[in-house]
Coordinates of N, CA and C in Angstrom, one line a residue:
X1 N 20.4 -62.2 1.6 CA 19.5 -63.9 2.1 C 19.3 -65.0 1.0
X2 N 19.3 -66.0 1.3 CA 18.8 -67.0 0.3 C 17.4 -66.6 -0.1
X3 N 16.5 -66.6 -1.1 CA 15.5 -66.5 -1.4 C 14.9 -67.1 -2.7
X4 N 13.7 -68.1 -2.3 CA 13.1 -69.2 -3.2 C 11.6 -68.5 -3.5
X5 N 11.9 -68.4 -5.1 CA 10.5 -67.6 -5.6 C 9.8 -69.0 -5.8
X6 N 8.5 -68.6 -5.2 CA 7.6 -69.7 -5.2 C 6.1 -69.4 -5.9
X7 N 6.4 -70.0 -7.4 CA 5.3 -69.7 -8.6 C 4.1 -70.9 -8.2
X8 N 2.6 -70.3 -7.7 CA 1.9 -71.6 -7.5 C 0.3 -70.9 -7.9
X9 N -0.7 -72.0 -8.1 CA -1.9 -71.5 -8.5 C -2.7 -71.7 -7.2
X10 N -3.7 -70.7 -7.1 CA -4.3 -71.1 -5.8 C -5.5 -71.9 -6.1
X11 N -5.3 -72.8 -7.1 CA -6.2 -74.2 -7.3 C -5.2 -75.3 -7.1
X12 N -4.4 -75.1 -6.9 CA -3.3 -76.5 -7.0 C -3.4 -77.4 -5.7
X13 N -4.0 -78.6 -5.7 CA -3.7 -79.5 -4.9 C -2.6 -80.2 -4.4
X14 N -1.5 -79.8 -5.4 CA -0.1 -80.4 -5.1 C 0.6 -79.0 -4.3
X15 N 0.2 -77.9 -4.6 CA 0.8 -76.8 -3.7 C 0.0 -77.0 -2.5
X16 N -0.8 -77.4 -2.1 CA -1.6 -77.5 -0.6 C -0.4 -78.9 -0.1
X17 N -0.3 -79.6 -1.0 CA 0.4 -81.1 -0.4 C 2.0 -80.6 0.1
X18 N 2.5 -79.8 -0.8 CA 3.7 -79.3 -0.5 C 3.9 -78.3 0.2
X19 N 3.2 -77.4 0.9 CA 3.0 -76.4 1.4 C 3.8 -76.2 3.0
X20 N 3.6 -77.3 4.0 CA 4.3 -77.1 4.9 C 5.6 -77.5 4.7
X21 N 6.1 -78.3 3.6 CA 7.6 -78.9 3.7 C 8.2 -77.9 3.1
X22 N 7.6 -77.0 2.3 CA 8.5 -76.0 1.8 C 8.7 -75.0 3.0
X23 N 7.6 -74.8 3.9 CA 7.9 -73.6 4.9 C 9.0 -74.3 6.0
X24 N 9.2 -75.5 6.2 CA 10.0 -76.4 7.1 C 11.2 -75.9 6.3
X25 N 11.6 -76.2 5.0 CA 12.6 -76.3 4.4 C 13.1 -75.0 4.6
X26 N 12.5 -73.7 4.4 CA 13.1 -72.5 4.4 C 13.4 -72.2 5.8
X27 N 12.9 -72.6 6.9 CA 13.0 -72.5 8.0 C 14.5 -73.2 8.8
X28 N 14.7 -74.4 7.9 CA 15.7 -75.1 8.1 C 17.2 -74.4 7.7
X29 N 17.1 -74.1 6.2 CA 17.9 -73.2 5.6 C 18.1 -72.0 5.5
X30 N 17.1 -71.3 6.5 CA 17.2 -69.7 6.6 C 17.2 -68.9 5.5
X31 N 15.9 -69.4 4.6 CA 15.9 -68.9 3.4 C 14.6 -68.5 3.5
X32 N 14.2 -67.2 2.7 CA 13.0 -66.5 2.6 C 12.0 -66.9 1.4
X33 N 10.8 -66.8 1.5 CA 10.3 -67.3 0.3 C 9.4 -66.0 -0.1
X34 N 9.3 -65.9 -1.4 CA 8.6 -64.8 -2.4 C 7.2 -65.6 -2.8
X35 N 6.0 -65.3 -2.3 CA 5.0 -65.8 -2.7 C 4.4 -65.5 -3.7
X36 N 4.3 -66.1 -4.9 CA 3.7 -65.6 -6.1 C 2.6 -66.2 -6.8
X37 N 1.6 -65.8 -6.5 CA 0.4 -66.6 -7.2 C 0.3 -65.9 -8.6
X38 N 0.3 -67.3 -9.4 CA 0.0 -67.1 -10.9 C -1.3 -67.7 -11.3
X39 N -1.7 -67.0 -12.4 CA -2.7 -67.3 -13.3 C -2.4 -68.7 -14.1
X40 N -2.4 -69.9 -13.7 CA -2.1 -71.0 -14.3 C -2.7 -71.2 -15.6
X41 N -4.1 -71.1 -15.7 CA -4.5 -71.1 -17.1 C -3.8 -70.5 -18.0
X42 N -3.4 -69.4 -17.9 CA -2.4 -68.1 -18.9 C -1.2 -69.1 -18.9
X43 N -0.8 -69.5 -17.9 CA 0.6 -70.1 -18.1 C 0.7 -71.2 -18.9
X44 N -0.2 -72.1 -18.8 CA -0.5 -73.2 -19.7 C -0.9 -72.8 -21.2
X45 N -1.7 -71.7 -21.2 CA -1.9 -71.0 -22.8 C -0.7 -70.7 -23.6
X46 N 0.5 -70.1 -22.4 CA 1.6 -69.7 -23.3 C 3.0 -70.7 -23.5
X47 N 2.6 -72.1 -22.4 CA 3.7 -73.1 -22.4 C 2.9 -74.4 -22.9
X48 N 2.2 -74.4 -23.5 CA 1.5 -75.9 -24.1 C 0.9 -76.7 -23.1
X49 N 0.7 -76.0 -21.6 CA -0.1 -77.2 -20.8 C -1.8 -77.2 -21.1
X50 N -2.3 -78.4 -20.6 CA -3.9 -78.8 -21.0 C -4.4 -78.4 -19.6
X51 N -5.2 -77.7 -19.4 CA -6.3 -77.9 -18.1 C -6.8 -79.3 -17.8
X52 N -6.8 -79.8 -16.7 CA -7.0 -80.9 -16.1 C -8.3 -81.5 -16.9
X53 N -9.3 -80.8 -17.0 CA -10.8 -81.7 -17.4 C -11.0 -82.0 -19.2
X54 N -9.3 -81.4 -19.5 CA -9.2 -81.5 -21.1 C -8.2 -82.7 -21.2
X55 N -7.7 -83.0 -20.1 CA -6.4 -84.2 -20.2 C -7.5 -85.5 -20.9
X56 N -6.5 -86.3 -21.2 CA -6.9 -87.6 -21.6 C -7.3 -88.4 -20.3
X57 N -8.4 -89.5 -20.4 CA -8.9 -90.1 -19.1 C -7.9 -90.7 -18.5
X58 N -6.7 -91.3 -19.2 CA -5.6 -91.9 -18.6 C -5.0 -91.1 -17.8
X59 N -4.8 -89.9 -17.9 CA -3.8 -88.7 -17.2 C -4.6 -88.5 -16.1
X60 N -6.1 -88.0 -16.3 CA -7.1 -87.8 -15.1 C -6.9 -89.1 -14.2
X61 N -6.8 -90.2 -14.5 CA -7.2 -91.2 -13.5 C -5.8 -91.5 -12.9
X62 N -4.5 -91.3 -13.7 CA -3.3 -91.4 -13.0 C -3.0 -90.4 -12.1
X63 N -3.7 -89.0 -12.0 CA -3.4 -87.8 -11.2 C -4.3 -88.4 -9.8
X64 N -5.4 -89.0 -9.8 CA -6.1 -89.2 -9.0 C -5.6 -90.5 -8.0
X65 N -4.8 -91.6 -8.8 CA -3.9 -92.3 -8.3 C -2.6 -92.1 -7.2
X66 N -2.3 -91.0 -8.1 CA -0.8 -90.1 -7.4 C -1.1 -89.7 -6.5
X67 N -2.4 -88.8 -6.2 CA -2.7 -88.0 -5.2 C -3.1 -89.1 -4.4
X68 N -3.7 -90.0 -4.0 CA -3.9 -90.9 -3.2 C -2.6 -91.5 -2.7
X69 N -1.5 -91.7 -3.2 CA -0.4 -92.0 -2.5 C 0.2 -91.2 -2.0
X70 N 0.4 -90.0 -2.4 CA 1.0 -88.6 -1.9 C 0.4 -88.4 -0.4
X71 N -0.8 -88.6 -0.6 CA -1.8 -88.2 0.7 C -1.3 -89.1 1.8
X72 N -1.2 -90.6 1.5 CA -1.1 -91.6 2.4 C 0.6 -91.3 2.9
X73 N 1.5 -91.2 2.0 CA 3.1 -90.8 2.4 C 2.9 -89.7 3.6
X74 N 2.0 -88.7 3.3 CA 2.2 -87.3 4.0 C 1.5 -87.6 4.9
X75 N 0.3 -88.4 5.1 CA -0.6 -88.0 6.2 C -1.4 -87.2 6.1
X76 N -1.8 -86.8 4.8 CA -2.5 -85.3 4.4 C -4.0 -85.6 3.6
X77 N -4.9 -85.2 3.9 CA -6.2 -85.6 3.4 C -6.5 -84.6 2.3
X78 N -6.8 -85.1 0.9 CA -6.9 -84.2 -0.1 C -8.4 -84.9 -0.8
X79 N -9.1 -84.4 -1.3 CA -10.4 -85.1 -2.0 C -10.0 -84.6 -3.8
X80 N -9.6 -85.6 -4.3 CA -9.2 -85.5 -5.9 C -10.2 -84.7 -6.6
X81 N -11.6 -84.9 -6.1 CA -12.5 -84.5 -7.0 C -13.8 -83.6 -6.2
X82 N -13.3 -82.3 -5.7 CA -14.6 -81.8 -4.7 C -15.3 -81.4 -5.6
X83 N -16.3 -80.7 -4.8 CA -17.5 -80.3 -5.3 C -17.3 -78.9 -6.2
X84 N -16.2 -78.1 -5.4 CA -16.0 -77.2 -6.2 C -14.5 -76.9 -7.0
X85 N -14.1 -77.8 -7.9 CA -13.0 -77.9 -8.0 C -12.6 -77.1 -9.4
X86 N -11.2 -76.4 -9.2 CA -10.7 -75.6 -9.7 C -11.7 -74.1 -10.3
X87 N -12.2 -73.5 -9.6 CA -13.1 -72.6 -9.8 C -12.1 -71.2 -10.4
X88 N -12.6 -70.2 -10.6 CA -11.8 -68.8 -10.9 C -11.1 -68.5 -9.8
X89 N -9.7 -68.4 -9.7 CA -8.7 -68.1 -8.6 C -8.5 -67.0 -8.7
X90 N -8.9 -66.1 -9.3 CA -8.4 -64.7 -9.6 C -8.6 -64.0 -8.2
X91 N -9.7 -63.8 -7.9 CA -9.8 -63.0 -6.4 C -9.2 -63.3 -5.0
X92 N -8.7 -65.0 -5.3 CA -8.4 -65.6 -3.9 C -6.9 -65.2 -4.1
X93 N -6.2 -65.3 -5.4 CA -4.9 -64.8 -5.7 C -4.5 -63.3 -5.3
X94 N -5.5 -62.7 -5.7 CA -5.4 -61.3 -5.6 C -5.4 -60.8 -4.1
X95 N -6.3 -61.5 -2.9 CA -6.3 -61.3 -1.7 C -4.7 -61.8 -1.4
X96 N -4.4 -62.8 -1.9 CA -2.7 -63.1 -1.0 C -1.9 -62.3 -1.5
X97 N -1.6 -61.6 -2.7 CA -0.8 -60.7 -3.3 C -1.1 -59.4 -2.1
X98 N -2.1 -59.2 -2.1 CA -2.5 -58.0 -1.1 C -2.1 -58.0 0.2
X99 N -2.4 -59.2 0.9 CA -1.8 -59.5 1.9 C -0.5 -59.5 2.2
X100 N 0.3 -59.9 1.3 CA 1.9 -59.9 1.2 C 2.3 -58.4 1.0
X101 N 1.7 -57.7 0.1 CA 1.9 -56.3 -0.6 C 1.8 -55.7 1.1
X102 N 0.9 -55.9 2.0 CA 0.8 -55.3 3.2 C 1.4 -55.6 4.3
X103 N 2.5 -56.6 4.1 CA 3.3 -57.0 5.0 C 2.6 -58.2 6.0
X104 N 1.6 -58.5 5.4 CA 0.9 -59.7 6.4 C 1.5 -61.1 6.1
X105 N 1.1 -62.1 7.0 CA 1.5 -63.1 6.8 C 0.5 -63.9 6.0
X106 N 1.3 -64.9 4.9 CA 0.7 -65.0 3.6 C 0.9 -66.7 3.8
X107 N 1.7 -67.3 4.7 CA 1.8 -68.8 4.5 C 0.2 -69.4 5.1
X108 N -0.2 -68.9 6.2 CA -1.5 -69.6 6.8 C -2.6 -69.2 6.0
X109 N -2.5 -68.3 5.5 CA -3.4 -67.5 4.6 C -3.9 -68.5 3.1
X110 N -2.6 -68.5 2.4 CA -2.9 -69.3 1.1 C -3.2 -70.8 1.5
X111 N -2.7 -71.3 2.8 CA -2.9 -72.8 2.9 C -4.5 -72.6 3.3
X112 N -5.0 -72.2 3.9 CA -6.3 -72.1 4.5 C -7.4 -72.0 3.3
X113 N -6.9 -71.0 2.2 CA -7.6 -71.0 1.2 C -7.6 -72.4 0.3
X114 N -6.6 -72.9 0.1 CA -6.4 -74.4 -0.6 C -7.2 -75.4 0.2
X115 N -7.0 -75.2 1.7 CA -7.6 -76.3 2.3 C -9.2 -76.4 2.1
X116 N -9.6 -75.0 2.0 CA -11.1 -74.8 1.7 C -11.8 -75.7 0.4
X117 N -10.9 -75.4 -0.5 CA -11.2 -76.3 -2.0 C -11.2 -77.5 -1.8
X118 N -10.0 -78.1 -1.5 CA -9.6 -79.8 -1.3 C -9.9 -80.5 -0.2
X119 N -10.3 -79.8 0.9 CA -10.8 -80.6 2.1 C -11.9 -80.3 2.5
X120 N -12.6 -79.0 2.2 CA -13.8 -78.4 3.0 C -14.8 -78.5 2.0
X121 N -14.5 -78.6 0.6 CA -16.1 -78.8 -0.2 C -16.4 -77.1 -0.2
X122 N -15.7 -76.2 -0.4 CA -15.9 -74.9 -0.4 C -15.6 -74.2 -2.0
X123 N -16.2 -72.9 -2.0 CA -16.3 -72.4 -3.6 C -15.1 -71.3 -3.3
X124 N -13.7 -71.4 -3.6 CA -13.0 -70.3 -3.1 C -13.1 -69.4 -4.3
X125 N -14.1 -69.6 -5.4 CA -14.4 -68.1 -5.9 C -15.3 -67.3 -5.8
X126 N -16.0 -67.7 -4.6 CA -17.2 -67.2 -3.9 C -16.4 -65.7 -2.9
X127 N -17.0 -65.0 -3.2 CA -16.2 -63.5 -2.3 C -16.7 -64.0 -0.8
X128 N -17.9 -64.4 -0.6 CA -18.0 -64.6 0.7 C -17.4 -65.7 1.8
X129 N -16.8 -66.9 0.6 CA -16.2 -67.8 1.3 C -15.0 -67.1 1.7
X130 N -14.4 -66.3 0.8 CA -13.0 -66.0 0.6 C -13.0 -64.9 2.4
X131 N -14.0 -64.3 2.2 CA -14.3 -63.4 3.6 C -14.1 -64.0 4.6
X132 N -14.7 -65.2 4.8 CA -14.8 -65.9 5.8 C -13.4 -66.5 6.3
X133 N -13.0 -66.9 5.3 CA -11.5 -67.6 5.3 C -10.8 -66.5 5.9
X134 N -10.4 -65.5 5.4 CA -9.5 -64.1 5.7 C -9.9 -63.6 7.1
X135 N -11.3 -63.9 7.5 CA -11.5 -63.5 9.0 C -11.0 -64.5 9.8
X136 N -11.3 -65.8 9.6 CA -10.7 -66.6 10.5 C -9.2 -66.9 10.5
X137 N -8.7 -66.5 9.6 CA -7.3 -66.2 9.6 C -6.7 -65.1 10.7
X138 N -7.7 -64.4 10.9 CA -7.4 -62.8 12.0 C -7.0 -61.8 11.3
X139 N -7.2 -61.7 9.7 CA -7.0 -60.7 9.4 C -7.9 -59.8 8.8
X140 N -8.1 -58.5 8.5 CA -9.0 -57.4 8.1 C -9.7 -57.9 6.7
X141 N -11.0 -58.6 6.7 CA -11.3 -59.2 5.4 C -11.9 -57.9 4.4
X142 N -12.2 -56.7 5.0 CA -13.0 -55.5 4.3 C -11.7 -55.1 3.6
X143 N -10.6 -55.0 4.5 CA -9.6 -54.2 3.9 C -8.8 -55.1 2.8
X144 N -8.7 -56.4 2.8 CA -8.0 -57.3 2.0 C -8.8 -57.2 0.6
X145 N -10.0 -57.3 0.8 CA -10.9 -57.3 -0.3 C -11.0 -56.4 -1.3
X146 N -11.0 -55.2 -0.5 CA -10.6 -53.7 -1.3 C -9.1 -53.6 -1.7
X147 N -8.5 -54.1 -1.1 CA -7.1 -53.9 -1.7 C -7.1 -55.0 -3.0
X148 N -7.9 -56.1 -2.9 CA -7.4 -57.0 -3.8 C -8.4 -56.4 -5.2
X149 N -9.0 -55.4 -5.4 CA -10.0 -54.9 -6.4 C -9.0 -54.0 -6.9
X150 N -8.2 -53.6 -6.4 CA -7.2 -52.4 -6.7 C -6.5 -52.9 -8.3
X151 N -6.4 -51.8 -9.1 CA -5.6 -52.0 -10.7 C -4.3 -52.5 -10.2
X152 N -3.8 -52.1 -9.2 CA -2.4 -52.5 -8.9 C -2.2 -53.9 -8.7
X153 N -3.1 -54.6 -7.9 CA -2.9 -55.8 -7.3 C -3.1 -56.5 -8.5
X154 N -4.3 -56.4 -9.7 CA -4.3 -57.2 -10.9 C -3.1 -56.9 -11.7
X155 N -2.3 -55.9 -11.3 CA -1.4 -55.7 -12.2 C -0.1 -56.8 -11.8
X156 N 0.0 -56.9 -10.5 CA 0.9 -57.5 -9.4 C 0.7 -59.0 -9.9
X157 N -0.7 -59.4 -9.9 CA -0.9 -60.7 -10.5 C 0.0 -60.9 -11.9
X158 N -0.7 -59.9 -12.7 CA 0.0 -60.1 -14.3 C 1.3 -60.3 -14.2
X159 N 2.1 -59.3 -13.5 CA 3.5 -59.6 -13.5 C 4.2 -60.6 -12.8
X160 N 3.4 -61.5 -11.7 CA 3.7 -62.8 -11.4 C 3.9 -63.8 -12.6
X161 N 2.7 -63.9 -13.1 CA 2.3 -64.6 -14.2 C 3.3 -64.6 -15.2
X162 N 3.6 -63.3 -15.9 CA 4.8 -63.1 -16.8 C 6.3 -63.7 -16.2
X163 N 6.4 -63.4 -15.0 CA 7.5 -63.7 -14.4 C 7.9 -65.0 -14.6
X164 N 6.8 -65.9 -14.3 CA 6.7 -67.6 -14.1 C 6.9 -67.8 -15.4
X165 N 6.4 -67.5 -16.5 CA 6.9 -68.1 -17.6 C 8.2 -67.3 -18.3
X166 N 8.6 -66.3 -17.8 CA 10.0 -65.9 -18.3 C 10.9 -67.1 -17.1
X167 N 10.8 -67.4 -16.1 CA 11.5 -68.3 -15.6 C 11.5 -69.7 -15.7
X168 N 10.7 -70.3 -16.7 CA 10.5 -71.5 -17.3 C 9.5 -72.2 -16.6
X169 N 8.6 -71.7 -16.1 CA 7.3 -72.3 -15.1 C 6.2 -72.7 -16.1
X170 N 6.0 -74.1 -16.0 CA 4.8 -74.5 -16.6 C 3.7 -75.2 -16.0
X171 N 4.0 -75.5 -14.5 CA 2.9 -76.1 -13.6 C 3.0 -75.3 -12.5
X172 N 2.3 -75.8 -11.7 CA 2.3 -75.6 -10.0 C 2.2 -76.8 -8.8
X173 N 3.0 -76.5 -7.7 CA 3.7 -75.6 -7.6 C 5.2 -75.9 -8.2
X174 N 5.8 -74.3 -8.7 CA 7.2 -74.4 -9.2 C 8.1 -73.2 -7.9
X175 N 9.3 -73.7 -8.0 CA 10.0 -73.2 -7.1 C 11.3 -72.8 -7.8
X176 N 11.8 -71.4 -7.8 CA 12.9 -71.2 -8.6 C 14.0 -70.8 -7.2
X177 N 15.2 -71.4 -7.6 CA 16.2 -70.7 -6.7 C 17.8 -70.5 -7.3
X178 N 17.8 -69.0 -7.3 CA 18.9 -69.0 -8.1 C 19.0 -69.2 -9.5
X179 N 17.9 -69.0 -10.0 CA 17.5 -69.3 -11.7 C 17.3 -71.1 -12.0
X180 N 17.5 -71.4 -11.0 CA 17.1 -73.1 -11.3 C 15.8 -73.6 -11.0
X181 N 14.8 -74.0 -12.0 CA 13.8 -74.2 -11.5 C 13.4 -75.7 -11.1
X182 N 12.5 -75.8 -10.1 CA 12.3 -77.1 -9.7 C 10.6 -77.4 -9.4
X183 N 9.9 -78.1 -10.4 CA 8.8 -78.2 -10.5 C 8.2 -79.6 -10.0
X184 N 7.3 -79.3 -9.0 CA 6.4 -80.3 -8.1 C 6.7 -80.3 -6.8
X185 N 5.6 -80.7 -5.7 CA 6.4 -80.8 -4.6 C 7.0 -82.0 -4.2
X186 N 7.3 -83.0 -5.0 CA 7.9 -84.1 -5.1 C 9.7 -83.8 -5.6
X187 N 9.6 -82.4 -5.9 CA 11.1 -82.0 -6.2 C 12.1 -81.1 -4.7
X188 N 10.6 -81.3 -3.8 CA 11.4 -80.3 -2.4 C 12.6 -80.7 -2.1
X189 N 12.9 -82.1 -2.0 CA 14.3 -82.6 -1.3 C 15.3 -82.0 -2.3
X190 N 15.1 -81.9 -3.8 CA 16.1 -81.5 -4.6 C 16.3 -79.7 -4.5
X191 N 15.1 -79.3 -4.4 CA 15.2 -77.7 -3.9 C 16.1 -77.7 -2.9
X192 N 15.9 -78.3 -1.6 CA 16.8 -78.2 -0.3 C 18.2 -78.4 -0.8
X193 N 18.6 -79.6 -1.4 CA 20.1 -79.7 -2.0 C 20.5 -78.4 -2.3
X194 N 19.7 -77.6 -3.2 CA 20.5 -76.6 -4.0 C 20.5 -75.4 -2.8
X195 N 19.6 -75.2 -2.1 CA 19.9 -74.4 -0.9 C 20.8 -74.3 0.1
X196 N 21.0 -75.5 -0.1 CA 22.0 -76.0 1.3 C 23.5 -75.8 0.5
X197 N 23.4 -76.0 -0.8 CA 24.9 -75.9 -1.5 C 25.6 -74.7 -0.9

């Protein structure tokens, strides 16, 4: 079966903007998606990236302008500077990994977490916030939080991050199909062309 490796940061506004279109692409092309949350600060440290708060003011201003353009184009709201911007995403990432390992639906869960940060002014590093999100998605929050705390879940998170760097990933979202890297939700059309070929 056609499989897309989807590397993303649980703080990525761009991943949120591309999430529904990735799902639609996979459905159209009968492709599977492997959901692979990564530690993007670690990816940056190993690939020369710079965290947003340390970037030049010009780059930060352009991000805000570009987000506004994409939000208009897609009809999706994102607050470019939410109250809790890019907190520690480790627990959120491990919850998604634990859900995936248990065979639970991941797409709605990770999108709900991203929405909480970028649209609903919530702190996704707060276990209580994450518990509430998981419960709203109809999943067993206690079981997922317990699974997220296990060493094997942390190990999977580290493996995802290592695999991302090995695949050439340097930002989020990134999609890898048959060894070819596509960076950014604005490359989804090109990803679909590759999957359709």
